[in-house]
Amino acid sequence: MRYHIKAILWKQIKDTLKNKTILIQFIMFPVMTVIMENAIELQNMPEHFFANLFAIMYVGMAPLTSIAAIIAEEKEKNTLRVLQMSNVKGGEYLLGNLIYIFVICTLGSLVIGLAGGYAGKTLLTFMAIMAAGHLISAVLGAAIGVISKNQMSATSLTVPVMMVFSFLPMLSMFNETIAKVAKVIYSQQLHLLLQDIQHPELSVQCMTVLSVNALVILAIFIFAYRKVFAISR
Amino acid sequence: MAQAITVKDLVHSYGGKQVLRKISIEAGEGQIIGMLGPSGAGKTTLISILTGQLMPTGGICQVFGKDCRHMNGEDYQKLGIMMDSFGLYERMNCFDNLKFYQMLDGKNTDDIDPVLAQVGLSEAKKTLACDLSKGMRNRLAFARAILRRPQLLFLDEPTSGLDPMTTEAIHEMILAQKKKGATVFLTTHNMYEAQKLCDHIVLLNEGEIVESGSPQEICRRYNHQKKIRLHLVSGEDVQLQHDAKAGEKIAAYLASGTLETIHSTEPNLETVFMELTGKGLDK
Ligand SMILES: Nc1ncnc2c1ncn2[C@@H]1O[C@H](COP(=O)(O)OP(=O)(O)OP(=O)(O)O)[C@@H](O)[C@H]1O
Ligand SMILES: [Mg+2]
């Protein structure tokens, strides 16, 4: 078990360094935050404006699309089958990938947080909020990867899902109706937490939305995990 | 002792379409067993079932006495599998592709260089899989299959589409595995390959076994003509009945120095397959 997860982490690092489509997911928003926070100064702009905006888009996009792409590629190329024959269990495989994505995205978040001027205790709060988001997104992405037959079908699922979780929070800044609807998704709740980071308050609504989101995604995940190595008939 | 492979009355259907019809095969340890059949005969389907990737519709299928429907990680340790559908990690080099599987087993990397040398990839060790030629990819896939020193090796058309040099090299590697005591189960639609490598051949057509035995046995069984063909220096071919008189005639040709070569009319595997099914192996 220890060997399996270690090997999967090693493989993922080797592979991702050469995988441009995934690499770009990891660094796009951190880089954009650094640029925007340093280049643009608007009047009346809330504190950490760009950092918060990009942070949430990062949460909704990077872990989700990258883990789904990784798993779908292994399904398409049948290397997943070879892993099964190497005695790797479905849970180990997913765990290895989740740890990997989580660590990378946490590093990316750190860049976003620092670029956005977060420091000390608020930086820790920021990182905690991001961690919750990455976890939910990564699990959702893993489920999509497992359900998909190949990379194409994974992309056709991740694009709409990612749009919902990364763009709705941004759009709700401009539109009241969207803001009301968006409240039911975890990324918007995390965005609200970020906007009020000096006095973060886990309201009943926030807790409910987060836990319902997490539970639904966990259910999808359990379904998916049983299907990682499903034998065809 | 349990046979390496036991298949009895195995049937498989995709949807309503039956692609394996009551197949029975026994394979002892240390042999090379070949499934010879044209495209669509059901060769890949059979390998998929035997390696636990596909649930058969019915019948018995066992590997080392274990039902293929319930294979676990320990069972897979004894197997090496090479199939076209099994991809490589394209963005990793040859060495790392193998290192990954060694890491999964908690082993060090000492075995990798010798295996790469065996398959002739020592120089391409640091080449990314996506930059390999088709022949090199097959070699790497073969290397992966033998990395764990399997007792039983499944090879699905290991040389299809390869140049003669690489084909020959892969044949040598397969024979080397046999020498090490491994059992090999391979599929092919190339009768020369089957004839050259296999101790036991199963002719498969549309999901049915039409004949089986050693290559020589099969060919002798279908030697209805019992004739001897002489090729003369003049370029002419002469056919003789396979009887006592033939000896005198051959002696006469030899004495006159007009005989170039002597052939038997024993059929080859392809003509046997033709006779049994009315079609060739390439169709
Ligand atoms: N997943 C599938 N769904 C439906 N039919 C299938 C499936 N896989 C194979 N078949 C059918 O089963 C039959 C046997 O296919 P199989 O791939 O086992 O043949 P094969 O002997 O390996 O052929 P080839 O030499 O071309 O590889 C074919 O008629 C094929 O169309
Ligand atoms: Mg096939």
XYZ file of C-alpha atoms and ligand atoms in Angstrom:
548
model
C 0.000 0.000 0.000
C 2.769 2.424 0.994
C 4.764 1.433 -2.087
C 1.763 1.825 -4.326
C 0.942 5.368 -3.293
C 4.594 6.375 -3.331
C 5.014 4.967 -6.836
C 1.883 6.703 -8.100
C 3.106 10.026 -6.694
C 6.504 9.525 -8.329
C 4.920 8.634 -11.667
C 2.616 11.641 -11.516
C 5.472 14.074 -10.852
C 7.566 12.616 -13.698
C 4.640 12.672 -16.052
C 3.161 16.071 -15.222
C 6.447 17.888 -15.719
C 6.078 17.006 -19.393
C 2.304 17.339 -19.630
C 1.672 20.891 -20.751
C -2.118 20.794 -20.627
C -2.048 19.841 -16.972
C 0.897 22.005 -16.057
C -0.919 25.056 -17.363
C -3.892 24.279 -15.135
C -1.648 24.375 -12.108
C 0.146 27.624 -12.833
C -2.255 29.769 -14.860
C -4.213 31.352 -12.003
C -1.263 31.786 -9.626
C 0.636 33.574 -12.392
C -2.377 35.689 -13.320
C -2.813 36.706 -9.695
C 0.798 37.808 -9.431
C 0.440 39.900 -12.582
C -2.934 41.465 -11.850
C -2.270 42.216 -8.194
C 0.902 44.035 -9.162
C -0.218 45.692 -12.360
C -3.741 46.915 -11.748
C -4.940 49.336 -9.127
C -8.614 50.300 -9.345
C -10.331 52.837 -7.159
C -12.587 51.440 -4.459
C -11.315 47.988 -5.247
C -11.889 45.668 -2.294
C -8.808 44.289 -0.640
C -7.417 41.049 -2.160
C -9.887 41.470 -5.024
C -7.986 39.635 -7.737
C -6.530 37.077 -5.364
C -9.994 36.089 -4.135
C -11.470 36.011 -7.614
C -8.680 33.918 -9.098
C -8.442 31.743 -6.011
C -12.025 30.611 -6.453
C -11.613 30.090 -10.152
C -8.525 28.054 -9.325
C -10.521 25.929 -6.904
C -13.240 25.309 -9.463
C -10.908 24.538 -12.299
C -7.412 23.191 -11.575
C -7.985 20.158 -9.321
C -11.128 19.161 -11.160
C -9.852 19.218 -14.724
C -6.371 17.899 -14.009
C -7.352 14.847 -11.972
C -10.147 13.994 -14.400
C -7.696 14.247 -17.305
C -5.106 12.065 -15.562
C -7.546 9.278 -14.739
C -9.331 9.409 -18.084
C -6.022 9.126 -19.913
C -5.096 6.027 -17.921
C -8.466 4.534 -18.763
C -8.156 5.364 -22.422
C -4.636 3.939 -22.696
C -5.519 0.931 -20.537
C -2.569 1.595 -18.243
C -5.159 1.505 -15.475
C -5.700 -2.161 -16.301
C -1.979 -2.779 -15.962
C -2.072 -1.090 -12.548
C -4.864 -3.375 -11.445
C -2.738 -6.326 -12.500
C 0.057 -4.876 -10.387
C -2.193 -5.348 -7.393
C -3.028 -1.651 -7.023
C -6.414 -1.162 -5.379
C -8.961 1.366 -6.612
C -8.749 3.330 -3.374
C -4.956 3.468 -3.453
C -4.965 4.709 -6.994
C -7.434 7.482 -6.274
C -5.707 8.401 -3.017
C -2.332 8.688 -4.742
C -3.764 11.019 -7.331
C -5.762 13.056 -4.809
C -2.701 13.619 -2.624
C -0.700 14.693 -5.641
C -3.316 17.157 -6.922
C -3.968 18.459 -3.439
C -0.307 19.207 -2.753
C 0.261 20.951 -6.078
C -2.890 23.033 -5.793
C -1.998 23.976 -2.223
C 1.339 25.272 -3.470
C -0.486 27.220 -6.191
C -2.841 28.644 -3.584
C 0.093 29.756 -1.502
C 1.372 31.766 -4.462
C -2.085 33.292 -4.954
C -2.380 34.115 -1.241
C 1.050 35.700 -0.999
C 0.571 37.649 -4.220
C -2.760 38.863 -2.912
C -1.128 40.301 0.183
C -2.329 37.735 2.673
C -0.035 37.204 5.623
C 0.058 35.640 9.055
C -3.182 34.334 10.453
C -5.322 35.450 7.501
C -2.991 33.594 5.161
C -3.611 30.443 7.194
C -7.357 31.011 7.043
C -7.059 31.591 3.312
C -5.134 28.347 2.876
C -7.666 26.414 4.965
C -10.550 27.697 2.855
C -8.662 26.808 -0.304
C -7.838 23.352 1.024
C -11.518 22.600 1.570
C -12.260 23.720 -1.971
C -9.453 21.740 -3.557
C -10.504 18.622 -1.742
C -14.104 18.796 -2.926
C -13.080 19.703 -6.472
C -10.474 16.977 -6.712
C -12.875 14.300 -5.535
C -15.467 15.502 -8.024
C -12.853 15.498 -10.800
C -11.702 11.989 -9.842
C -15.285 10.757 -10.103
C -15.618 12.323 -13.544
C -12.356 10.704 -14.641
C -13.499 7.289 -13.483
C -16.898 7.553 -15.149
C -15.426 8.692 -18.472
C -14.307 6.172 -21.071
C -11.610 8.383 -22.549
C -10.140 11.876 -22.406
C -12.654 13.298 -24.848
C -15.657 12.277 -22.817
C -13.924 13.490 -19.645
C -13.427 16.940 -21.171
C -17.020 17.160 -22.301
C -18.027 16.566 -18.679
C -15.407 18.704 -16.933
C -15.984 21.814 -19.044
C -19.602 22.442 -18.014
C -18.981 21.377 -14.415
C -15.931 23.584 -14.143
C -17.858 26.522 -15.654
C -20.477 26.228 -12.966
C -18.051 26.030 -10.056
C -15.515 28.575 -11.237
C -17.577 31.161 -13.120
C -20.763 31.409 -11.064
C -18.958 32.961 -8.085
C -17.459 35.586 -10.377
C -20.720 36.322 -12.179
C -22.589 36.670 -8.900
C -20.573 39.804 -8.215
C -22.440 41.446 -11.064
C -25.872 39.892 -10.918
C -28.217 39.452 -7.952
C -30.139 36.530 -9.372
C -27.001 34.594 -10.113
C -25.775 35.411 -6.614
C -28.902 33.812 -5.131
C -28.593 30.672 -7.237
C -24.848 30.398 -6.731
C -25.294 30.195 -2.967
C -25.988 26.485 -3.201
C -22.564 25.605 -4.591
C -19.487 25.125 -2.454
C -17.229 27.411 -4.449
C -19.541 30.393 -3.937
C -19.742 29.710 -0.200
C -15.947 29.603 -0.091
C -15.834 32.823 -2.088
C -18.114 34.496 0.454
C -15.818 33.286 3.221
C -12.832 34.745 1.411
C -14.557 38.107 0.932
C -15.099 38.335 4.640
C -11.842 36.775 5.658
C -11.116 39.212 8.474
C -14.189 37.938 10.330
C -14.757 34.507 8.862
C -18.026 33.177 10.093
C -19.269 29.689 9.386
C -22.960 30.463 9.104
C -25.559 27.698 9.216
C -26.173 28.274 5.542
C -22.497 27.995 4.707
C -22.056 24.821 6.762
C -25.158 23.266 5.246
C -24.159 24.013 1.661
C -20.611 22.791 2.183
C -21.621 19.566 3.863
C -24.403 18.800 1.385
C -22.020 19.463 -1.508
C -19.354 17.308 0.103
C -21.794 14.477 0.780
C -23.187 14.432 -2.737
C -19.694 14.396 -4.174
C -18.599 11.711 -1.728
C -21.505 9.551 -2.873
C -20.502 10.020 -6.494
C -16.947 9.210 -5.500
C -17.837 5.951 -3.768
C -19.810 4.930 -6.808
C -16.846 5.859 -8.984
C -14.258 4.127 -6.829
C -16.099 0.854 -7.153
C -15.986 1.295 -10.885
C -12.265 2.077 -11.242
C -11.407 -1.504 -12.057
C -14.788 -2.712 -13.239
C -14.509 -5.819 -15.402
C -16.337 -5.654 -18.695
C -18.876 -8.230 -19.751
C -0.327 -30.580 -10.523
C -2.623 -27.968 -12.006
C -2.227 -27.186 -15.684
C -1.007 -23.725 -16.616
C -4.231 -23.153 -18.519
C -7.462 -25.120 -18.402
C -10.354 -24.073 -20.597
C -13.462 -26.206 -20.881
C -16.633 -25.532 -22.848
C -15.923 -21.836 -22.679
C -18.497 -19.647 -24.382
C -18.664 -15.913 -24.782
C -21.170 -13.587 -26.391
C -21.042 -9.851 -26.920
C -24.659 -8.803 -26.695
C -26.356 -11.570 -28.646
C -23.373 -12.331 -30.831
C -21.543 -15.523 -29.943
C -17.798 -15.117 -30.487
C -16.464 -18.141 -28.559
C -18.295 -21.442 -28.932
C -17.497 -24.210 -26.473
C -13.746 -23.852 -26.521
C -11.601 -26.407 -24.678
C -7.829 -26.117 -24.264
C -5.284 -27.659 -21.916
C -1.818 -26.213 -21.694
C 0.971 -27.825 -19.705
C 3.753 -25.839 -18.083
C 6.845 -24.923 -20.043
C 5.152 -25.070 -23.437
C 4.513 -22.452 -26.055
C 0.862 -22.640 -27.052
C -0.339 -20.746 -30.093
C -3.827 -19.700 -31.113
C -3.790 -19.387 -34.879
C -6.769 -17.797 -36.544
C -7.845 -15.004 -38.862
C -9.035 -11.579 -37.770
C -12.251 -11.800 -35.775
C -11.710 -15.437 -34.778
C -11.905 -14.527 -31.080
C -8.218 -14.651 -30.118
C -8.147 -11.368 -28.212
C -11.454 -12.210 -26.573
C -9.982 -15.462 -25.265
C -6.854 -13.752 -23.903
C -9.001 -11.090 -22.259
C -11.012 -13.791 -20.514
C -7.934 -15.754 -19.440
C -6.357 -12.620 -17.974
C -9.467 -11.689 -16.019
C -10.318 -8.606 -18.030
C -13.528 -9.971 -19.429
C -16.241 -12.050 -17.752
C -17.047 -15.016 -19.967
C -20.667 -15.908 -20.589
C -20.112 -19.499 -19.451
C -17.780 -22.443 -19.075
C -14.580 -23.181 -17.207
C -11.476 -21.039 -17.519
C -8.583 -21.481 -15.127
C -5.011 -20.324 -14.874
C -2.852 -22.436 -12.554
C -6.060 -23.953 -11.264
C -7.586 -20.597 -10.363
C -10.838 -19.388 -11.901
C -10.054 -16.434 -14.173
C -13.193 -14.684 -13.007
C -11.700 -14.164 -9.564
C -8.061 -13.320 -10.117
C -6.382 -11.184 -7.497
C -3.111 -9.332 -7.263
C -1.250 -12.428 -6.144
C -2.423 -14.387 -9.180
C -1.322 -11.584 -11.461
C 2.187 -11.746 -10.020
C 2.655 -15.002 -11.927
C 1.484 -13.527 -15.225
C 3.080 -11.357 -17.865
C 0.659 -9.831 -20.319
C 1.325 -8.032 -23.563
C -1.582 -6.703 -25.555
C -1.829 -3.969 -28.131
C -4.451 -2.219 -26.080
C -2.106 -1.793 -23.100
C -0.549 1.632 -23.480
C 2.721 3.021 -22.216
C 3.298 6.212 -20.274
C 4.014 8.369 -23.294
C 5.705 11.232 -21.492
C 8.089 8.988 -19.567
C 11.237 7.337 -20.904
C 11.765 3.586 -21.304
C 13.624 3.209 -18.031
C 11.035 5.133 -16.020
C 8.185 3.231 -17.639
C 9.654 0.044 -16.166
C 10.843 1.659 -12.947
C 7.268 2.584 -12.094
C 6.188 -1.065 -12.024
C 9.216 -2.041 -9.954
C 8.354 0.727 -7.481
C 4.798 -0.577 -7.214
C 6.258 -3.914 -6.137
C 8.609 -2.224 -3.692
C 11.599 -3.483 -5.678
C 14.769 -1.629 -6.594
C 15.767 -0.859 -10.160
C 18.557 -3.463 -10.543
C 16.523 -5.683 -12.874
C 15.649 -2.948 -15.341
C 18.920 -2.589 -17.261
C 19.275 -6.334 -17.917
C 15.686 -6.517 -19.158
C 16.184 -3.499 -21.412
C 19.324 -5.183 -22.751
C 17.388 -8.393 -23.406
C 14.859 -6.572 -25.569
C 17.506 -4.470 -27.275
C 16.507 -1.127 -25.810
C 19.645 -0.288 -23.826
C 20.478 2.640 -26.039
C 16.937 3.960 -26.031
C 16.805 3.819 -22.236
C 16.296 7.570 -21.899
C 14.019 7.968 -24.924
C 10.464 9.042 -24.168
C 7.865 6.420 -25.036
C 6.155 8.855 -27.411
C 9.360 9.049 -29.461
C 9.739 5.279 -29.930
C 9.121 3.499 -33.228
C 6.441 0.824 -33.402
C 9.014 -1.942 -33.111
C 10.605 -0.302 -30.085
C 7.222 0.177 -28.446
C 6.561 -3.535 -28.839
C 9.939 -4.303 -27.293
C 9.164 -2.054 -24.332
C 5.750 -3.652 -23.931
C 7.462 -7.041 -24.002
C 9.988 -5.856 -21.430
C 7.153 -4.798 -19.147
C 5.516 -8.199 -19.547
C 8.663 -10.127 -18.548
C 9.860 -7.718 -15.843
C 8.279 -9.716 -13.042
C 9.747 -12.998 -14.352
C 6.303 -14.424 -15.066
C 5.550 -18.138 -15.009
C 2.947 -17.637 -17.706
C 3.221 -15.132 -20.494
C 0.206 -14.001 -22.550
C 1.137 -12.400 -25.847
C -1.608 -11.092 -28.121
C -0.189 -10.883 -31.651
C 3.262 -9.897 -30.398
C 4.713 -9.323 -33.864
C 1.811 -8.040 -35.932
C 2.816 -5.129 -38.106
C 6.519 -5.380 -37.281
C 9.484 -5.506 -39.642
C 11.231 -8.894 -40.138
C 14.223 -7.913 -37.980
C 12.127 -6.975 -34.967
C 9.879 -9.978 -35.525
C 12.918 -12.228 -35.438
C 14.188 -10.492 -32.297
C 10.835 -10.955 -30.556
C 10.816 -14.624 -31.552
C 14.205 -15.033 -29.912
C 12.917 -13.350 -26.763
C 9.898 -15.637 -26.653
C 12.076 -18.734 -27.031
C 14.389 -17.385 -24.310
C 11.406 -17.159 -21.970
C 10.547 -20.773 -22.704
C 14.118 -21.759 -21.932
C 13.751 -20.088 -18.562
C 10.812 -22.392 -17.924
C 7.962 -20.006 -18.606
C 4.760 -21.106 -20.300
C 3.802 -18.908 -23.237
C 0.318 -18.460 -24.657
C 0.366 -16.436 -27.839
C -2.021 -15.532 -30.619
C -1.092 -14.952 -34.219
C -2.461 -15.072 -37.708
C 0.981 -15.824 -39.082
C 1.400 -19.549 -39.701
C 5.200 -19.343 -39.968
C 5.325 -17.808 -36.535
C 3.057 -20.519 -35.148
C 5.036 -23.264 -36.839
C 8.373 -21.918 -35.692
C 7.566 -21.155 -32.069
C 4.751 -23.340 -30.853
C 4.781 -26.778 -29.266
C 1.037 -26.882 -29.510
C -1.233 -25.064 -31.911
C -4.957 -24.441 -31.765
C -6.626 -23.396 -34.997
C -9.464 -21.024 -34.219
C -12.127 -19.977 -36.672
C -15.183 -17.874 -35.854
C -14.979 -18.803 -32.202
C -14.595 -22.504 -32.806
C -11.561 -24.741 -32.498
C -11.254 -26.514 -35.810
C -8.039 -28.420 -35.117
C -5.261 -28.699 -32.567
C -1.974 -30.474 -31.962
C 1.702 -29.966 -32.607
C 2.412 -28.243 -35.939
C 3.943 -31.432 -37.385
C 1.048 -33.567 -36.173
C -1.532 -31.296 -37.735
C 0.251 -31.127 -41.050
C 0.797 -34.877 -41.190
C -2.837 -35.518 -40.361
C -3.911 -33.615 -43.462
C -1.365 -35.107 -45.798
C -3.988 -36.797 -47.991
C -2.011 -36.569 -51.195
C 0.915 -38.662 -50.007
C 3.028 -37.554 -52.923
C 6.618 -36.575 -53.399
C 7.424 -33.596 -55.562
C 10.745 -33.407 -57.402
C 12.148 -30.179 -58.730
C 14.488 -30.808 -61.663
C 17.500 -28.830 -62.820
C 15.553 -28.021 -65.976
C 12.983 -26.167 -63.843
C 10.351 -28.845 -64.352
C 8.321 -30.282 -61.411
C 7.565 -34.012 -61.221
C 5.099 -35.619 -58.791
C 5.604 -39.211 -57.622
C 3.327 -41.501 -55.649
C 4.586 -42.079 -52.125
C 5.391 -45.790 -52.612
C 8.214 -48.273 -53.204
C 8.575 -47.393 -56.873
C 9.298 -43.780 -56.036
C 12.629 -44.846 -54.580
C 13.853 -46.281 -57.866
C 12.766 -43.224 -59.824
C 14.435 -40.847 -57.413
C 17.616 -42.927 -57.588
C 17.531 -42.676 -61.373
C 17.123 -38.884 -61.275
C 19.942 -38.623 -58.785
C 22.201 -40.797 -60.897
C 21.567 -38.692 -64.002
C 22.263 -35.493 -62.087
C 18.997 -33.881 -63.207
C 17.448 -33.601 -59.741
C 17.648 -30.336 -57.911
C 15.418 -30.710 -54.801
C 12.944 -33.157 -53.214
C 9.758 -31.913 -51.526
C 6.957 -33.590 -49.676
C 3.401 -32.542 -50.488
C 2.628 -32.325 -46.781
C 0.365 -29.305 -46.331
C 1.311 -26.311 -44.230
C -0.881 -24.853 -41.508
C -2.440 -22.378 -43.874
C -3.553 -25.037 -46.349
C -4.933 -27.130 -43.487
C -6.865 -24.098 -42.300
C -8.118 -23.565 -45.854
C -9.240 -27.153 -46.105
C -11.114 -26.935 -42.804
C -12.763 -23.548 -43.187
C -12.637 -22.699 -46.842
C -10.761 -19.486 -46.179
C -7.235 -18.233 -45.571
C -5.691 -16.849 -42.418
C -5.340 -13.335 -43.711
C -9.021 -12.766 -44.277
N -16.287 -5.202 -27.128
C -16.874 -5.875 -28.127
N -18.189 -5.718 -28.364
C -18.799 -6.398 -29.361
N -18.180 -7.258 -30.173
C -16.869 -7.451 -30.005
C -16.142 -6.771 -28.962
N -14.860 -7.166 -29.021
C -14.784 -8.040 -30.048
N -15.981 -8.222 -30.633
C -16.276 -9.158 -31.745
O -15.863 -10.444 -31.357
C -15.259 -11.132 -32.426
C -13.894 -11.623 -32.006
O -13.057 -10.508 -31.785
P -11.557 -10.631 -31.306
O -11.041 -9.267 -31.109
O -11.483 -11.565 -30.169
O -10.877 -11.287 -32.595
P -9.345 -11.550 -32.883
O -9.236 -12.990 -33.221
O -8.513 -11.040 -31.783
O -9.107 -10.686 -34.195
P -7.805 -9.854 -34.655
O -6.892 -10.845 -35.300
O -8.357 -8.895 -35.656
O -7.236 -9.198 -33.466
C -15.238 -10.180 -33.604
O -16.299 -10.521 -34.459
C -15.468 -8.823 -32.991
O -16.206 -8.017 -33.878
Mg -7.028 -9.547 -31.639
